mmCIF file with all atom_site columns, C-alpha atoms and ligand atoms in Angstrom:
data_model
loop_
_atom_site.group_PDB
_atom_site.id
_atom_site.type_symbol
_atom_site.label_atom_id
_atom_site.label_alt_id
_atom_site.label_comp_id
_atom_site.label_asym_id
_atom_site.label_entity_id
_atom_site.label_seq_id
_atom_site.pdbx_PDB_ins_code
_atom_site.Cartn_x
_atom_site.Cartn_y
_atom_site.Cartn_z
_atom_site.occupancy
_atom_site.B_iso_or_equiv
_atom_site.pdbx_formal_charge
_atom_site.auth_seq_id
_atom_site.auth_comp_id
_atom_site.auth_asym_id
_atom_site.auth_atom_id
_atom_site.pdbx_PDB_model_num
ATOM   1   C  CA  . MET A 1 1   ? 5.899   -1.630  10.658  1.00 0.00 ? 1   MET A CA  1
ATOM   2   C  CA  . SER A 1 2   ? 5.375   -5.430  11.333  1.00 0.00 ? 2   SER A CA  1
ATOM   3   C  CA  . ARG A 1 3   ? 6.455   -8.564  10.808  1.00 0.00 ? 3   ARG A CA  1
ATOM   4   C  CA  . SER A 1 4   ? 3.833   -11.301 10.369  1.00 0.00 ? 4   SER A CA  1
ATOM   5   C  CA  . LYS A 1 5   ? 3.493   -14.851 9.299   1.00 0.00 ? 5   LYS A CA  1
ATOM   6   C  CA  . VAL A 1 6   ? 1.036   -14.512 5.557   1.00 0.00 ? 6   VAL A CA  1
ATOM   7   C  CA  . VAL A 1 7   ? -0.878  -17.500 5.399   1.00 0.00 ? 7   VAL A CA  1
ATOM   8   C  CA  . PRO A 1 8   ? -2.105  -18.910 1.750   1.00 0.00 ? 8   PRO A CA  1
ATOM   9   C  CA  . PHE A 1 9   ? -5.695  -17.325 1.291   1.00 0.00 ? 9   PHE A CA  1
ATOM   10  C  CA  . ARG A 1 10  ? -7.708  -19.366 -0.753  1.00 0.00 ? 10  ARG A CA  1
ATOM   11  C  CA  . ASN A 1 11  ? -8.553  -17.531 -3.593  1.00 0.00 ? 11  ASN A CA  1
ATOM   12  C  CA  . ASP A 1 12  ? -11.627 -17.798 -4.200  1.00 0.00 ? 12  ASP A CA  1
ATOM   13  C  CA  . THR A 1 13  ? -12.040 -13.892 -5.805  1.00 0.00 ? 13  THR A CA  1
ATOM   14  C  CA  . GLY A 1 14  ? -12.287 -15.398 -9.457  1.00 0.00 ? 14  GLY A CA  1
ATOM   15  C  CA  . ILE A 1 15  ? -9.210  -14.525 -10.533 1.00 0.00 ? 15  ILE A CA  1
ATOM   16  C  CA  . SER A 1 16  ? -7.388  -17.085 -12.488 1.00 0.00 ? 16  SER A CA  1
ATOM   17  C  CA  . GLN A 1 17  ? -4.278  -18.619 -11.539 1.00 0.00 ? 17  GLN A CA  1
ATOM   18  C  CA  . ALA A 1 18  ? -2.868  -18.210 -14.664 1.00 0.00 ? 18  ALA A CA  1
ATOM   19  C  CA  . LEU A 1 19  ? -2.837  -13.625 -13.917 1.00 0.00 ? 19  LEU A CA  1
ATOM   20  C  CA  . LEU A 1 20  ? -1.465  -13.798 -10.493 1.00 0.00 ? 20  LEU A CA  1
ATOM   21  C  CA  . GLN A 1 21  ? 1.331   -16.033 -11.111 1.00 0.00 ? 21  GLN A CA  1
ATOM   22  C  CA  . ARG A 1 22  ? 2.348   -13.645 -14.166 1.00 0.00 ? 22  ARG A CA  1
ATOM   23  C  CA  . LEU A 1 23  ? 1.423   -10.838 -11.247 1.00 0.00 ? 23  LEU A CA  1
ATOM   24  C  CA  . GLY A 1 24  ? 3.289   -12.825 -9.113  1.00 0.00 ? 24  GLY A CA  1
ATOM   25  C  CA  . ASP A 1 25  ? 6.459   -12.983 -11.421 1.00 0.00 ? 25  ASP A CA  1
ATOM   26  C  CA  . ALA A 1 26  ? 6.667   -9.200  -12.006 1.00 0.00 ? 26  ALA A CA  1
ATOM   27  C  CA  . GLY A 1 27  ? 6.170   -8.195  -8.088  1.00 0.00 ? 27  GLY A CA  1
ATOM   28  C  CA  . LYS A 1 28  ? 9.213   -10.184 -6.919  1.00 0.00 ? 28  LYS A CA  1
ATOM   29  C  CA  . LYS A 1 29  ? 11.125  -8.248  -10.033 1.00 0.00 ? 29  LYS A CA  1
ATOM   30  C  CA  . ASN A 1 30  ? 9.667   -5.360  -7.383  1.00 0.00 ? 30  ASN A CA  1
ATOM   31  C  CA  . GLY A 1 31  ? 10.792  -6.975  -4.139  1.00 0.00 ? 31  GLY A CA  1
ATOM   32  C  CA  . LEU A 1 32  ? 7.560   -7.530  -3.197  1.00 0.00 ? 32  LEU A CA  1
ATOM   33  C  CA  . ASP A 1 33  ? 7.606   -11.588 -1.931  1.00 0.00 ? 33  ASP A CA  1
ATOM   34  C  CA  . ALA A 1 34  ? 3.709   -12.213 -2.245  1.00 0.00 ? 34  ALA A CA  1
ATOM   35  C  CA  . ILE A 1 35  ? 0.073   -11.628 -4.095  1.00 0.00 ? 35  ILE A CA  1
ATOM   36  C  CA  . PHE A 1 36  ? -2.953  -12.950 -2.852  1.00 0.00 ? 36  PHE A CA  1
ATOM   37  C  CA  . PRO A 1 37  ? -6.168  -11.997 -3.954  1.00 0.00 ? 37  PRO A CA  1
ATOM   38  C  CA  . PHE A 1 38  ? -9.270  -11.011 -0.893  1.00 0.00 ? 38  PHE A CA  1
ATOM   39  C  CA  . PRO A 1 39  ? -12.802 -9.793  -0.975  1.00 0.00 ? 39  PRO A CA  1
ATOM   40  C  CA  . ILE A 1 40  ? -12.581 -6.144  -0.136  1.00 0.00 ? 40  ILE A CA  1
ATOM   41  C  CA  . SER A 1 41  ? -15.363 -6.632  2.998   1.00 0.00 ? 41  SER A CA  1
ATOM   42  C  CA  . LYS A 1 42  ? -11.999 -8.201  4.290   1.00 0.00 ? 42  LYS A CA  1
ATOM   43  C  CA  . ILE A 1 43  ? -10.491 -4.307  4.257   1.00 0.00 ? 43  ILE A CA  1
ATOM   44  C  CA  . GLU A 1 44  ? -10.543 -2.870  7.835   1.00 0.00 ? 44  GLU A CA  1
ATOM   45  C  CA  . VAL A 1 45  ? -11.562 1.501   7.956   1.00 0.00 ? 45  VAL A CA  1
ATOM   46  C  CA  . ALA A 1 46  ? -10.893 2.752   11.212  1.00 0.00 ? 46  ALA A CA  1
ATOM   47  C  CA  . GLU A 1 47  ? -10.788 6.477   12.305  1.00 0.00 ? 47  GLU A CA  1
ATOM   48  C  CA  . TRP A 1 48  ? -7.439  5.597   14.700  1.00 0.00 ? 48  TRP A CA  1
ATOM   49  C  CA  . VAL A 1 49  ? -5.693  5.478   11.690  1.00 0.00 ? 49  VAL A CA  1
ATOM   50  C  CA  . HIS A 1 50  ? -6.212  8.981   10.690  1.00 0.00 ? 50  HIS A CA  1
ATOM   51  C  CA  . LEU A 1 51  ? -5.482  10.126  14.459  1.00 0.00 ? 51  LEU A CA  1
ATOM   52  C  CA  . LYS A 1 52  ? -2.204  8.880   13.831  1.00 0.00 ? 52  LYS A CA  1
ATOM   53  C  CA  . CYS A 1 53  ? -1.691  10.047  10.482  1.00 0.00 ? 53  CYS A CA  1
ATOM   54  C  CA  . ARG A 1 54  ? -3.147  13.544  11.934  1.00 0.00 ? 54  ARG A CA  1
ATOM   55  C  CA  . TYR A 1 55  ? -0.970  13.721  15.529  1.00 0.00 ? 55  TYR A CA  1
ATOM   56  C  CA  . GLY A 1 56  ? 1.829   11.132  15.162  1.00 0.00 ? 56  GLY A CA  1
ATOM   57  C  CA  . CYS A 1 57  ? 3.261   10.836  12.123  1.00 0.00 ? 57  CYS A CA  1
ATOM   58  C  CA  . SER A 1 58  ? 6.035   14.194  10.635  1.00 0.00 ? 58  SER A CA  1
ATOM   59  C  CA  . ARG A 1 59  ? 4.470   13.241  7.060   1.00 0.00 ? 59  ARG A CA  1
ATOM   60  C  CA  . TYR A 1 60  ? 1.171   14.791  7.518   1.00 0.00 ? 60  TYR A CA  1
ATOM   61  C  CA  . ASN A 1 61  ? 0.913   17.555  5.599   1.00 0.00 ? 61  ASN A CA  1
ATOM   62  C  CA  . THR A 1 62  ? 3.603   17.711  3.685   1.00 0.00 ? 62  THR A CA  1
ATOM   63  C  CA  . ASN A 1 63  ? 3.021   15.184  0.730   1.00 0.00 ? 63  ASN A CA  1
ATOM   64  C  CA  . TRP A 1 64  ? 0.204   15.086  -1.613  1.00 0.00 ? 64  TRP A CA  1
ATOM   65  C  CA  . CYS A 1 65  ? -0.145  11.228  -1.106  1.00 0.00 ? 65  CYS A CA  1
ATOM   66  C  CA  . CYS A 1 66  ? -0.857  11.317  2.806   1.00 0.00 ? 66  CYS A CA  1
ATOM   67  C  CA  . PRO A 1 67  ? -3.268  12.968  4.607   1.00 0.00 ? 67  PRO A CA  1
ATOM   68  C  CA  . PRO A 1 68  ? -5.150  16.164  4.739   1.00 0.00 ? 68  PRO A CA  1
ATOM   69  C  CA  . ALA A 1 69  ? -4.280  15.681  0.987   1.00 0.00 ? 69  ALA A CA  1
ATOM   70  C  CA  . THR A 1 70  ? -6.169  11.802  1.057   1.00 0.00 ? 70  THR A CA  1
ATOM   71  C  CA  . PRO A 1 71  ? -9.970  11.136  1.274   1.00 0.00 ? 71  PRO A CA  1
ATOM   72  C  CA  . SER A 1 72  ? -11.406 11.014  4.828   1.00 0.00 ? 72  SER A CA  1
ATOM   73  C  CA  . PRO A 1 73  ? -12.274 7.550   6.584   1.00 0.00 ? 73  PRO A CA  1
ATOM   74  C  CA  . GLU A 1 74  ? -15.584 7.859   5.310   1.00 0.00 ? 74  GLU A CA  1
ATOM   75  C  CA  . ARG A 1 75  ? -14.849 9.333   1.616   1.00 0.00 ? 75  ARG A CA  1
ATOM   76  C  CA  . THR A 1 76  ? -12.602 6.318   1.832   1.00 0.00 ? 76  THR A CA  1
ATOM   77  C  CA  . LYS A 1 77  ? -15.481 3.743   2.890   1.00 0.00 ? 77  LYS A CA  1
ATOM   78  C  CA  . THR A 1 78  ? -17.389 5.150   0.143   1.00 0.00 ? 78  THR A CA  1
ATOM   79  C  CA  . ILE A 1 79  ? -14.825 4.679   -2.747  1.00 0.00 ? 79  ILE A CA  1
ATOM   80  C  CA  . LEU A 1 80  ? -14.412 0.649   -1.493  1.00 0.00 ? 80  LEU A CA  1
ATOM   81  C  CA  . SER A 1 81  ? -18.302 0.503   -1.846  1.00 0.00 ? 81  SER A CA  1
ATOM   82  C  CA  . GLU A 1 82  ? -17.727 0.688   -5.414  1.00 0.00 ? 82  GLU A CA  1
ATOM   83  C  CA  . TYR A 1 83  ? -14.877 -2.513  -4.831  1.00 0.00 ? 83  TYR A CA  1
ATOM   84  C  CA  . LYS A 1 84  ? -15.373 -5.902  -4.605  1.00 0.00 ? 84  LYS A CA  1
ATOM   85  C  CA  . ARG A 1 85  ? -12.250 -7.762  -4.779  1.00 0.00 ? 85  ARG A CA  1
ATOM   86  C  CA  . ALA A 1 86  ? -8.324  -6.389  -4.226  1.00 0.00 ? 86  ALA A CA  1
ATOM   87  C  CA  . LEU A 1 87  ? -4.914  -7.791  -4.188  1.00 0.00 ? 87  LEU A CA  1
ATOM   88  C  CA  . LEU A 1 88  ? -2.919  -7.826  -0.986  1.00 0.00 ? 88  LEU A CA  1
ATOM   89  C  CA  . LEU A 1 89  ? 1.126   -7.581  -2.209  1.00 0.00 ? 89  LEU A CA  1
ATOM   90  C  CA  . VAL A 1 90  ? 3.243   -8.421  0.388   1.00 0.00 ? 90  VAL A CA  1
ATOM   91  C  CA  . GLY A 1 91  ? 7.258   -7.354  0.847   1.00 0.00 ? 91  GLY A CA  1
ATOM   92  C  CA  . SER A 1 92  ? 9.489   -7.556  2.901   1.00 0.00 ? 92  SER A CA  1
ATOM   93  C  CA  . LYS A 1 93  ? 12.545  -5.186  4.042   1.00 0.00 ? 93  LYS A CA  1
ATOM   94  C  CA  . SER A 1 94  ? 15.173  -4.610  6.681   1.00 0.00 ? 94  SER A CA  1
ATOM   95  C  CA  . CYS A 1 95  ? 15.019  -2.290  9.528   1.00 0.00 ? 95  CYS A CA  1
ATOM   96  C  CA  . VAL A 1 96  ? 18.118  -0.647  9.844   1.00 0.00 ? 96  VAL A CA  1
ATOM   97  C  CA  . ASP A 1 97  ? 16.470  2.601   7.105   1.00 0.00 ? 97  ASP A CA  1
ATOM   98  C  CA  . PHE A 1 98  ? 13.636  2.792   9.033   1.00 0.00 ? 98  PHE A CA  1
ATOM   99  C  CA  . TYR A 1 99  ? 14.082  6.101   11.510  1.00 0.00 ? 99  TYR A CA  1
ATOM   100 C  CA  . ARG A 1 100 ? 16.425  7.678   8.603   1.00 0.00 ? 100 ARG A CA  1
ATOM   101 C  CA  . ASP A 1 101 ? 16.253  9.289   5.487   1.00 0.00 ? 101 ASP A CA  1
ATOM   102 C  CA  . ASN A 1 102 ? 18.292  7.997   3.229   1.00 0.00 ? 102 ASN A CA  1
ATOM   103 C  CA  . SER A 1 103 ? 18.885  7.478   -0.521  1.00 0.00 ? 103 SER A CA  1
ATOM   104 C  CA  . ARG A 1 104 ? 18.860  3.716   0.002   1.00 0.00 ? 104 ARG A CA  1
ATOM   105 C  CA  . LYS A 1 105 ? 15.893  3.979   1.368   1.00 0.00 ? 105 LYS A CA  1
ATOM   106 C  CA  . ARG A 1 106 ? 14.794  5.838   -0.567  1.00 0.00 ? 106 ARG A CA  1
ATOM   107 C  CA  . ILE A 1 107 ? 16.099  3.531   -3.570  1.00 0.00 ? 107 ILE A CA  1
ATOM   108 C  CA  . ASN A 1 108 ? 13.323  0.982   -1.801  1.00 0.00 ? 108 ASN A CA  1
ATOM   109 C  CA  . GLN A 1 109 ? 10.277  3.488   -1.658  1.00 0.00 ? 109 GLN A CA  1
ATOM   110 C  CA  . VAL A 1 110 ? 10.662  4.347   -5.033  1.00 0.00 ? 110 VAL A CA  1
ATOM   111 C  CA  . ARG A 1 111 ? 11.082  0.737   -6.245  1.00 0.00 ? 111 ARG A CA  1
ATOM   112 C  CA  . CYS A 1 112 ? 8.195   -0.581  -4.511  1.00 0.00 ? 112 CYS A CA  1
ATOM   113 C  CA  . TRP A 1 113 ? 6.408   2.430   -5.504  1.00 0.00 ? 113 TRP A CA  1
ATOM   114 C  CA  . LYS A 1 114 ? 6.780   1.698   -9.452  1.00 0.00 ? 114 LYS A CA  1
ATOM   115 C  CA  . GLY A 1 115 ? 6.424   -1.597  -9.030  1.00 0.00 ? 115 GLY A CA  1
ATOM   116 C  CA  . THR A 1 116 ? 2.803   -1.334  -7.391  1.00 0.00 ? 116 THR A CA  1
ATOM   117 C  CA  . LEU A 1 117 ? 1.916   1.222   -10.135 1.00 0.00 ? 117 LEU A CA  1
ATOM   118 C  CA  . SER A 1 118 ? 3.867   -1.258  -12.960 1.00 0.00 ? 118 SER A CA  1
ATOM   119 C  CA  . LEU A 1 119 ? 1.118   -3.923  -11.576 1.00 0.00 ? 119 LEU A CA  1
ATOM   120 C  CA  . GLU A 1 120 ? -1.849  -1.772  -11.622 1.00 0.00 ? 120 GLU A CA  1
ATOM   121 C  CA  . ARG A 1 121 ? -0.959  -1.243  -15.340 1.00 0.00 ? 121 ARG A CA  1
ATOM   122 C  CA  . MET A 1 122 ? -1.188  -4.730  -15.811 1.00 0.00 ? 122 MET A CA  1
ATOM   123 C  CA  . LEU A 1 123 ? -3.711  -5.081  -14.167 1.00 0.00 ? 123 LEU A CA  1
ATOM   124 C  CA  . PHE A 1 124 ? -5.614  -2.533  -16.541 1.00 0.00 ? 124 PHE A CA  1
ATOM   125 C  CA  . LEU A 1 125 ? -4.633  -3.886  -19.517 1.00 0.00 ? 125 LEU A CA  1
ATOM   126 C  CA  . GLU A 1 126 ? -6.311  -7.569  -19.022 1.00 0.00 ? 126 GLU A CA  1
ATOM   127 C  CA  . GLY A 1 127 ? -9.600  -4.938  -18.523 1.00 0.00 ? 127 GLY A CA  1
ATOM   128 C  CA  . TYR A 1 128 ? -9.340  -4.073  -15.314 1.00 0.00 ? 128 TYR A CA  1
ATOM   129 C  CA  . TYR A 1 129 ? -10.185 -0.904  -15.819 1.00 0.00 ? 129 TYR A CA  1
ATOM   130 C  CA  . LYS A 1 130 ? -10.826 0.336   -11.909 1.00 0.00 ? 130 LYS A CA  1
ATOM   131 C  CA  . ALA A 1 131 ? -7.774  -1.248  -11.100 1.00 0.00 ? 131 ALA A CA  1
ATOM   132 C  CA  . PHE A 1 132 ? -5.588  1.524   -8.178  1.00 0.00 ? 132 PHE A CA  1
ATOM   133 C  CA  . SER A 1 133 ? -2.684  0.869   -5.953  1.00 0.00 ? 133 SER A CA  1
ATOM   134 C  CA  . LEU A 1 134 ? -2.739  2.295   -2.256  1.00 0.00 ? 134 LEU A CA  1
ATOM   135 C  CA  . VAL A 1 135 ? 1.371   2.152   -2.158  1.00 0.00 ? 135 VAL A CA  1
ATOM   136 C  CA  . GLY A 1 136 ? 2.688   0.790   1.115   1.00 0.00 ? 136 GLY A CA  1
ATOM   137 C  CA  . GLU A 1 137 ? 4.967   3.428   2.162   1.00 0.00 ? 137 GLU A CA  1
ATOM   138 C  CA  . CYS A 1 138 ? 4.752   6.929   1.774   1.00 0.00 ? 138 CYS A CA  1
ATOM   139 C  CA  . CYS A 1 139 ? 5.624   8.854   -1.823  1.00 0.00 ? 139 CYS A CA  1
ATOM   140 C  CA  . ALA A 1 140 ? 8.974   9.054   -2.024  1.00 0.00 ? 140 ALA A CA  1
ATOM   141 C  CA  . LEU A 1 141 ? 9.314   10.270  -6.039  1.00 0.00 ? 141 LEU A CA  1
ATOM   142 C  CA  . CYS A 1 142 ? 11.132  13.279  -5.448  1.00 0.00 ? 142 CYS A CA  1
ATOM   143 C  CA  . LYS A 1 143 ? 13.207  14.007  -2.446  1.00 0.00 ? 143 LYS A CA  1
ATOM   144 C  CA  . GLU A 1 144 ? 10.708  16.368  -1.435  1.00 0.00 ? 144 GLU A CA  1
ATOM   145 C  CA  . CYS A 1 145 ? 7.509   16.351  -1.910  1.00 0.00 ? 145 CYS A CA  1
ATOM   146 C  CA  . ALA A 1 146 ? 6.387   19.810  -4.133  1.00 0.00 ? 146 ALA A CA  1
ATOM   147 C  CA  . TYR A 1 147 ? 2.879   20.003  -1.610  1.00 0.00 ? 147 TYR A CA  1
ATOM   148 C  CA  . PRO A 1 148 ? 1.803   22.162  -1.754  1.00 0.00 ? 148 PRO A CA  1
ATOM   149 C  CA  . GLU A 1 149 ? 2.415   22.938  -4.922  1.00 0.00 ? 149 GLU A CA  1
ATOM   150 C  CA  . PRO A 1 150 ? 1.191   20.752  -8.116  1.00 0.00 ? 150 PRO A CA  1
ATOM   151 C  CA  . CYS A 1 151 ? 3.312   17.021  -7.561  1.00 0.00 ? 151 CYS A CA  1
ATOM   152 C  CA  . ARG A 1 152 ? 5.492   16.716  -10.304 1.00 0.00 ? 152 ARG A CA  1
ATOM   153 C  CA  . PHE A 1 153 ? 4.527   12.845  -11.551 1.00 0.00 ? 153 PHE A CA  1
ATOM   154 C  CA  . PRO A 1 154 ? 0.429   13.209  -11.129 1.00 0.00 ? 154 PRO A CA  1
ATOM   155 C  CA  . GLN A 1 155 ? -0.032  10.307  -13.093 1.00 0.00 ? 155 GLN A CA  1
ATOM   156 C  CA  . GLU A 1 156 ? 2.277   8.316   -10.846 1.00 0.00 ? 156 GLU A CA  1
ATOM   157 C  CA  . LYS A 1 157 ? 0.457   10.192  -7.699  1.00 0.00 ? 157 LYS A CA  1
ATOM   158 C  CA  . ARG A 1 158 ? -1.069  6.703   -5.444  1.00 0.00 ? 158 ARG A CA  1
ATOM   159 C  CA  . PRO A 1 159 ? -2.315  7.745   -1.850  1.00 0.00 ? 159 PRO A CA  1
ATOM   160 C  CA  . SER A 1 160 ? -0.376  4.961   0.787   1.00 0.00 ? 160 SER A CA  1
ATOM   161 C  CA  . VAL A 1 161 ? -2.726  1.858   2.312   1.00 0.00 ? 161 VAL A CA  1
ATOM   162 C  CA  . GLU A 1 162 ? -2.290  3.987   5.841   1.00 0.00 ? 162 GLU A CA  1
ATOM   163 C  CA  . SER A 1 163 ? -3.385  7.331   4.150   1.00 0.00 ? 163 SER A CA  1
ATOM   164 C  CA  . PHE A 1 164 ? -6.677  6.006   3.644   1.00 0.00 ? 164 PHE A CA  1
ATOM   165 C  CA  . SER A 1 165 ? -7.616  4.971   7.155   1.00 0.00 ? 165 SER A CA  1
ATOM   166 C  CA  . ILE A 1 166 ? -6.808  1.452   6.571   1.00 0.00 ? 166 ILE A CA  1
ATOM   167 C  CA  . ASP A 1 167 ? -6.356  -0.435  9.781   1.00 0.00 ? 167 ASP A CA  1
ATOM   168 C  CA  . VAL A 1 168 ? -3.748  -3.105  8.316   1.00 0.00 ? 168 VAL A CA  1
ATOM   169 C  CA  . ILE A 1 169 ? -3.364  -5.150  11.619  1.00 0.00 ? 169 ILE A CA  1
ATOM   170 C  CA  . GLY A 1 170 ? -7.315  -5.537  11.411  1.00 0.00 ? 170 GLY A CA  1
ATOM   171 C  CA  . THR A 1 171 ? -7.108  -6.531  8.185   1.00 0.00 ? 171 THR A CA  1
ATOM   172 C  CA  . LEU A 1 172 ? -4.824  -8.884  8.139   1.00 0.00 ? 172 LEU A CA  1
ATOM   173 C  CA  . LYS A 1 173 ? -6.704  -10.419 11.082  1.00 0.00 ? 173 LYS A CA  1
ATOM   174 C  CA  . ASN A 1 174 ? -9.568  -10.570 8.585   1.00 0.00 ? 174 ASN A CA  1
ATOM   175 C  CA  . LEU A 1 175 ? -7.744  -12.458 6.480   1.00 0.00 ? 175 LEU A CA  1
ATOM   176 C  CA  . GLY A 1 176 ? -6.996  -15.500 9.107   1.00 0.00 ? 176 GLY A CA  1
ATOM   177 C  CA  . THR A 1 177 ? -2.951  -13.881 9.222   1.00 0.00 ? 177 THR A CA  1
ATOM   178 C  CA  . THR A 1 178 ? -1.115  -13.214 12.077  1.00 0.00 ? 178 THR A CA  1
ATOM   179 C  CA  . SER A 1 179 ? 1.085   -10.152 12.879  1.00 0.00 ? 179 SER A CA  1
ATOM   180 C  CA  . LYS A 1 180 ? 3.635   -9.207  15.244  1.00 0.00 ? 180 LYS A CA  1
ATOM   181 C  CA  . VAL A 1 181 ? 4.803   -5.141  14.855  1.00 0.00 ? 181 VAL A CA  1
ATOM   182 C  CA  . ALA A 1 182 ? 8.421   -5.276  14.982  1.00 0.00 ? 182 ALA A CA  1
ATOM   183 C  CA  . THR A 1 183 ? 10.236  -3.521  17.767  1.00 0.00 ? 183 THR A CA  1
ATOM   184 C  CA  . ARG A 1 184 ? 13.820  -4.180  17.020  1.00 0.00 ? 184 ARG A CA  1
ATOM   185 C  CA  . THR A 1 185 ? 15.519  -2.278  13.948  1.00 0.00 ? 185 THR A CA  1
ATOM   186 C  CA  . THR A 1 186 ? 18.062  -5.486  13.092  1.00 0.00 ? 186 THR A CA  1
ATOM   187 C  CA  . GLU A 1 187 ? 14.500  -7.398  12.517  1.00 0.00 ? 187 GLU A CA  1
ATOM   188 C  CA  . THR A 1 188 ? 12.467  -7.790  9.118   1.00 0.00 ? 188 THR A CA  1
ATOM   189 C  CA  . PHE A 1 189 ? 9.961   -6.345  8.389   1.00 0.00 ? 189 PHE A CA  1
ATOM   190 C  CA  . THR A 1 190 ? 7.082   -6.510  6.168   1.00 0.00 ? 190 THR A CA  1
ATOM   191 C  CA  . TYR A 1 191 ? 4.922   -4.057  4.622   1.00 0.00 ? 191 TYR A CA  1
ATOM   192 C  CA  . TYR A 1 192 ? 2.118   -4.539  2.925   1.00 0.00 ? 192 TYR A CA  1
ATOM   193 C  CA  . GLY A 1 193 ? 0.154   -2.726  -0.402  1.00 0.00 ? 193 GLY A CA  1
ATOM   194 C  CA  . ILE A 1 194 ? -3.492  -2.805  -1.886  1.00 0.00 ? 194 ILE A CA  1
ATOM   195 C  CA  . ILE A 1 195 ? -4.671  -2.329  -5.640  1.00 0.00 ? 195 ILE A CA  1
ATOM   196 C  CA  . LEU A 1 196 ? -8.413  -2.298  -5.258  1.00 0.00 ? 196 LEU A CA  1
ATOM   197 C  CA  . LEU A 1 197 ? -9.546  -4.695  -8.246  1.00 0.00 ? 197 LEU A CA  1
ATOM   198 C  CA  . GLU A 1 198 ? -13.163 -4.789  -9.275  1.00 0.00 ? 198 GLU A CA  1
HETATM 199 S  S1  . SF4 B 2 .   ? 5.794   12.564  -6.706  1.00 0.00 ? 201 SF4 B S1  1
HETATM 200 FE FE1 . SF4 B 2 .   ? 6.625   13.712  -5.867  1.00 0.00 ? 201 SF4 B FE1 1
HETATM 201 S  S2  . SF4 B 2 .   ? 5.159   15.731  -5.807  1.00 0.00 ? 201 SF4 B S2  1
HETATM 202 FE FE2 . SF4 B 2 .   ? 3.228   14.074  -6.846  1.00 0.00 ? 201 SF4 B FE2 1
HETATM 203 S  S3  . SF4 B 2 .   ? 3.433   13.225  -4.331  1.00 0.00 ? 201 SF4 B S3  1
HETATM 204 FE FE3 . SF4 B 2 .   ? 5.446   12.158  -4.706  1.00 0.00 ? 201 SF4 B FE3 1
HETATM 205 S  S4  . SF4 B 2 .   ? 7.026   12.946  -3.515  1.00 0.00 ? 201 SF4 B S4  1
HETATM 206 FE FE4 . SF4 B 2 .   ? 5.001   14.799  -3.656  1.00 0.00 ? 201 SF4 B FE4 1
#
């Protein structure tokens, strides 16, 4: 979890301000604070992120949206090479439930998940046919993931940002944004999703 000061990026990606405004309005209904377009070249992919999933996370090998079900760092780089632009989705939450597994936390996760997918859908209908979401948290659509049995909602299944071995803090630095890890559950933390665009 991190808290950060997000500076407004210069929109030099060619995405119209009108579309960004509509996406921003839709995102706000689902708890997102802001949406910024940026070039794919700013995304940092790192093996160490995969290590943290593999050796430091209780969700490893328990969810379709986490490793090892998601692409390796090498495959991620190949996937990203097929894109030029992306959107950064920024939201904020209270940390109170960060280490808890309760329904309030899950409701927020599901809201974030569905909100991201609804933006992806909007973009698809706008002609961005390659649009693909990397969601800001692990999938919590089911109380307990069906993994390794087939996913119950395959149309809504997407990888999380971290499961794609994306170094979020490094990527934010590349974007000229500051970030700091939230160290107390009394703090508000910022979470990030990405929609690969075209
Ligand atoms: S929709 Fe359910 S089964 Fe599918 S990845 Fe999410 S939690 Fe797992």
